[in-house]
PDB file of C-alpha atoms in Angstrom:
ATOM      1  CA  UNK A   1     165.356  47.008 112.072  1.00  0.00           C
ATOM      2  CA  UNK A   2     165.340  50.613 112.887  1.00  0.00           C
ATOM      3  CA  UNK A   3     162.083  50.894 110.666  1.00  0.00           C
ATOM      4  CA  UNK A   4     160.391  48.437 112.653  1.00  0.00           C
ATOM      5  CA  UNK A   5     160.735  50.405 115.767  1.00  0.00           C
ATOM      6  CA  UNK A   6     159.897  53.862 113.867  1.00  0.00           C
ATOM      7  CA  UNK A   7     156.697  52.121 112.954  1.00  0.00           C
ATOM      8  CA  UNK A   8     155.546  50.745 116.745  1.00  0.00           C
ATOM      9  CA  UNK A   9     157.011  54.326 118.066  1.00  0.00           C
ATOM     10  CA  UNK A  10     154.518  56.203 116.161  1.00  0.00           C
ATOM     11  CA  UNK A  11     151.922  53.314 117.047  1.00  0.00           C
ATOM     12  CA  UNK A  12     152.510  54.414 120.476  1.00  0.00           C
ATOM     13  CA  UNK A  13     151.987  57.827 119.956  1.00  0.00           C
ATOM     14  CA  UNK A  14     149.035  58.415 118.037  1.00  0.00           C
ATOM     15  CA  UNK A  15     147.465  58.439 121.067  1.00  0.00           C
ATOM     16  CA  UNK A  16     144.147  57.709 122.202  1.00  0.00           C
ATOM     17  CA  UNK A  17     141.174  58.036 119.988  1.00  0.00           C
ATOM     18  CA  UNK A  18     137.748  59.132 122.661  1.00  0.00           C
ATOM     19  CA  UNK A  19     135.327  58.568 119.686  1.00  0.00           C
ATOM     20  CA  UNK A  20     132.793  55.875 119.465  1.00  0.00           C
ATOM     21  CA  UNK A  21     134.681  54.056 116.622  1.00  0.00           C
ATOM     22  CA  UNK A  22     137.046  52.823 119.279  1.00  0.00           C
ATOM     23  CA  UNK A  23     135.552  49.340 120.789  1.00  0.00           C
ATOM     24  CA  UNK A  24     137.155  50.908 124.238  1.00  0.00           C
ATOM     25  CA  UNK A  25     135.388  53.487 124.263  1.00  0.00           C
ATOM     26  CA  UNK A  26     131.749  51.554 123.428  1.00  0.00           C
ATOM     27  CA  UNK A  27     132.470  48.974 125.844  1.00  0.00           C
ATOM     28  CA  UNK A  28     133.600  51.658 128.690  1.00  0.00           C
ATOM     29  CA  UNK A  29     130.059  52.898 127.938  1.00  0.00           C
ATOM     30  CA  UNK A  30     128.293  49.894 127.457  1.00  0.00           C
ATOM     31  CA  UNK A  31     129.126  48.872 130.950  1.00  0.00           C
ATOM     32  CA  UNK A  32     129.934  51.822 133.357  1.00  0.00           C
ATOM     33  CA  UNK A  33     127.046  54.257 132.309  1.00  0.00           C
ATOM     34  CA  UNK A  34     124.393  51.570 133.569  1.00  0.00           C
ATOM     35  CA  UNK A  35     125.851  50.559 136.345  1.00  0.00           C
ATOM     36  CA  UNK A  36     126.310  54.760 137.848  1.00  0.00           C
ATOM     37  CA  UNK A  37     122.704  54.985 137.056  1.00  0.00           C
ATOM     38  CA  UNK A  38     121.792  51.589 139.073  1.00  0.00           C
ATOM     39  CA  UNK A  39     124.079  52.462 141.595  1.00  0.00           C
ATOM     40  CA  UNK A  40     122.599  56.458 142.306  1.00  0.00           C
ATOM     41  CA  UNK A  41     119.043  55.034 141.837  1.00  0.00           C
ATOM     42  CA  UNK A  42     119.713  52.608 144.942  1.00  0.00           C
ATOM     43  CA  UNK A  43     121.526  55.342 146.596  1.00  0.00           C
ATOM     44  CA  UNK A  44     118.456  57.528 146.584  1.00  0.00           C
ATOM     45  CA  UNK A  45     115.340  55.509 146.286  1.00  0.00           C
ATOM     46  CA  UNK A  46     116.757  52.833 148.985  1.00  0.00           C
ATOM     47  CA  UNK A  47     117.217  52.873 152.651  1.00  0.00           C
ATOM     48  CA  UNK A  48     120.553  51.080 152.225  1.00  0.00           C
ATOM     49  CA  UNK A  49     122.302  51.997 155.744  1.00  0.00           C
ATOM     50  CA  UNK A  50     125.457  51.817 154.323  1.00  0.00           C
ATOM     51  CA  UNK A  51     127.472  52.986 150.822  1.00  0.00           C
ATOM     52  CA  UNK A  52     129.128  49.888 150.826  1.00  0.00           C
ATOM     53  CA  UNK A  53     126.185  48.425 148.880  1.00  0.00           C
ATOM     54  CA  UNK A  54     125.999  51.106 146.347  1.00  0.00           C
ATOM     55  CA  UNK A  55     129.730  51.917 145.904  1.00  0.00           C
ATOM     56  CA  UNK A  56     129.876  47.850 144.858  1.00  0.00           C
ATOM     57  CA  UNK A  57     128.370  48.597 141.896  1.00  0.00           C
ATOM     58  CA  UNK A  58     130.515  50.694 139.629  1.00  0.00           C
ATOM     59  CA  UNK A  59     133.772  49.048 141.307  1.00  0.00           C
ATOM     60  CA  UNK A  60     132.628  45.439 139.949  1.00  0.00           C
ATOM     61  CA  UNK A  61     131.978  47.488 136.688  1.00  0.00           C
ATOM     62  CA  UNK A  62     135.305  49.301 136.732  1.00  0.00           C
ATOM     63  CA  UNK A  63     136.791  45.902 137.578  1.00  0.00           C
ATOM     64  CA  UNK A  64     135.082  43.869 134.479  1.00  0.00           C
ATOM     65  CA  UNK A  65     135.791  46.822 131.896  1.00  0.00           C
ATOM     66  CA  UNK A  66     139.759  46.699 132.784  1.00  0.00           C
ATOM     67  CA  UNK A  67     139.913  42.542 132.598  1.00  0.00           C
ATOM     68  CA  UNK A  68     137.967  43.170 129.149  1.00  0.00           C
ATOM     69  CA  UNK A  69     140.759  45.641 128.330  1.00  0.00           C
ATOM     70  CA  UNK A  70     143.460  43.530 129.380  1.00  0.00           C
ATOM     71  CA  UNK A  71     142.102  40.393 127.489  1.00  0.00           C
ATOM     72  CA  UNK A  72     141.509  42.928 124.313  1.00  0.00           C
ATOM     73  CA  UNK A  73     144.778  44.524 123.953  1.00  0.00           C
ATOM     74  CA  UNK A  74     146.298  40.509 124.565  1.00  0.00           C
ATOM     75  CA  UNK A  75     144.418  39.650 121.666  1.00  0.00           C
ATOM     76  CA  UNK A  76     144.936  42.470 119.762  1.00  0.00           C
ATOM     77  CA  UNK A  77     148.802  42.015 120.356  1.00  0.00           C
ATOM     78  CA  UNK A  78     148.490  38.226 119.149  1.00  0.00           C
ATOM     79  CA  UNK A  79     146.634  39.360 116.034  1.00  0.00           C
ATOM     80  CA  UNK A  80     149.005  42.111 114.808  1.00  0.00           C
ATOM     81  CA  UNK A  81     151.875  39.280 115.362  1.00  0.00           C
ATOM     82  CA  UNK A  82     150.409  37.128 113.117  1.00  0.00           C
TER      83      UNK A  82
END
């Protein structure tokens, strides 16, 4: 017993690896870098009246990126059960 919780303590603090082996990090990318780039390009080459329009953008991505996370780390949980 008490190795089992040494072992998911030091899971817990290895910390976070910002390197493009981590799928986080790739998908984080993969979706958020696009969608700052689509949102500045309608904030300057459109007469949108308002920033509502182009703030949309990134927040949907934001949004979508942590409900990938969420379902990622479930499955990742499952897996490491099994």
């Amino acid at each position: 017993m008490n190795n089992e919780y040494k072992e998911t303590e030091s899971k817990q603090m290895d910390g976070f690896d910002l390197s493009f082996r981590n799928p986080e990090v790739r998908v984080w990318i993969a979706i958020m870098l696009p969608s700052f780039i689509i949102a500045s390009l309608f904030l300057f080459l459109t007469d949108i009246p308002s920033w509502y329009a182009t703030s949309a953008i990134p927040i949907v991505s934001w949004i979508s990126f942590f409900i990938w996370r969420f379902i990622y780390k479930r499955r990742q949980i499952k897996d490491s059960l099994e």
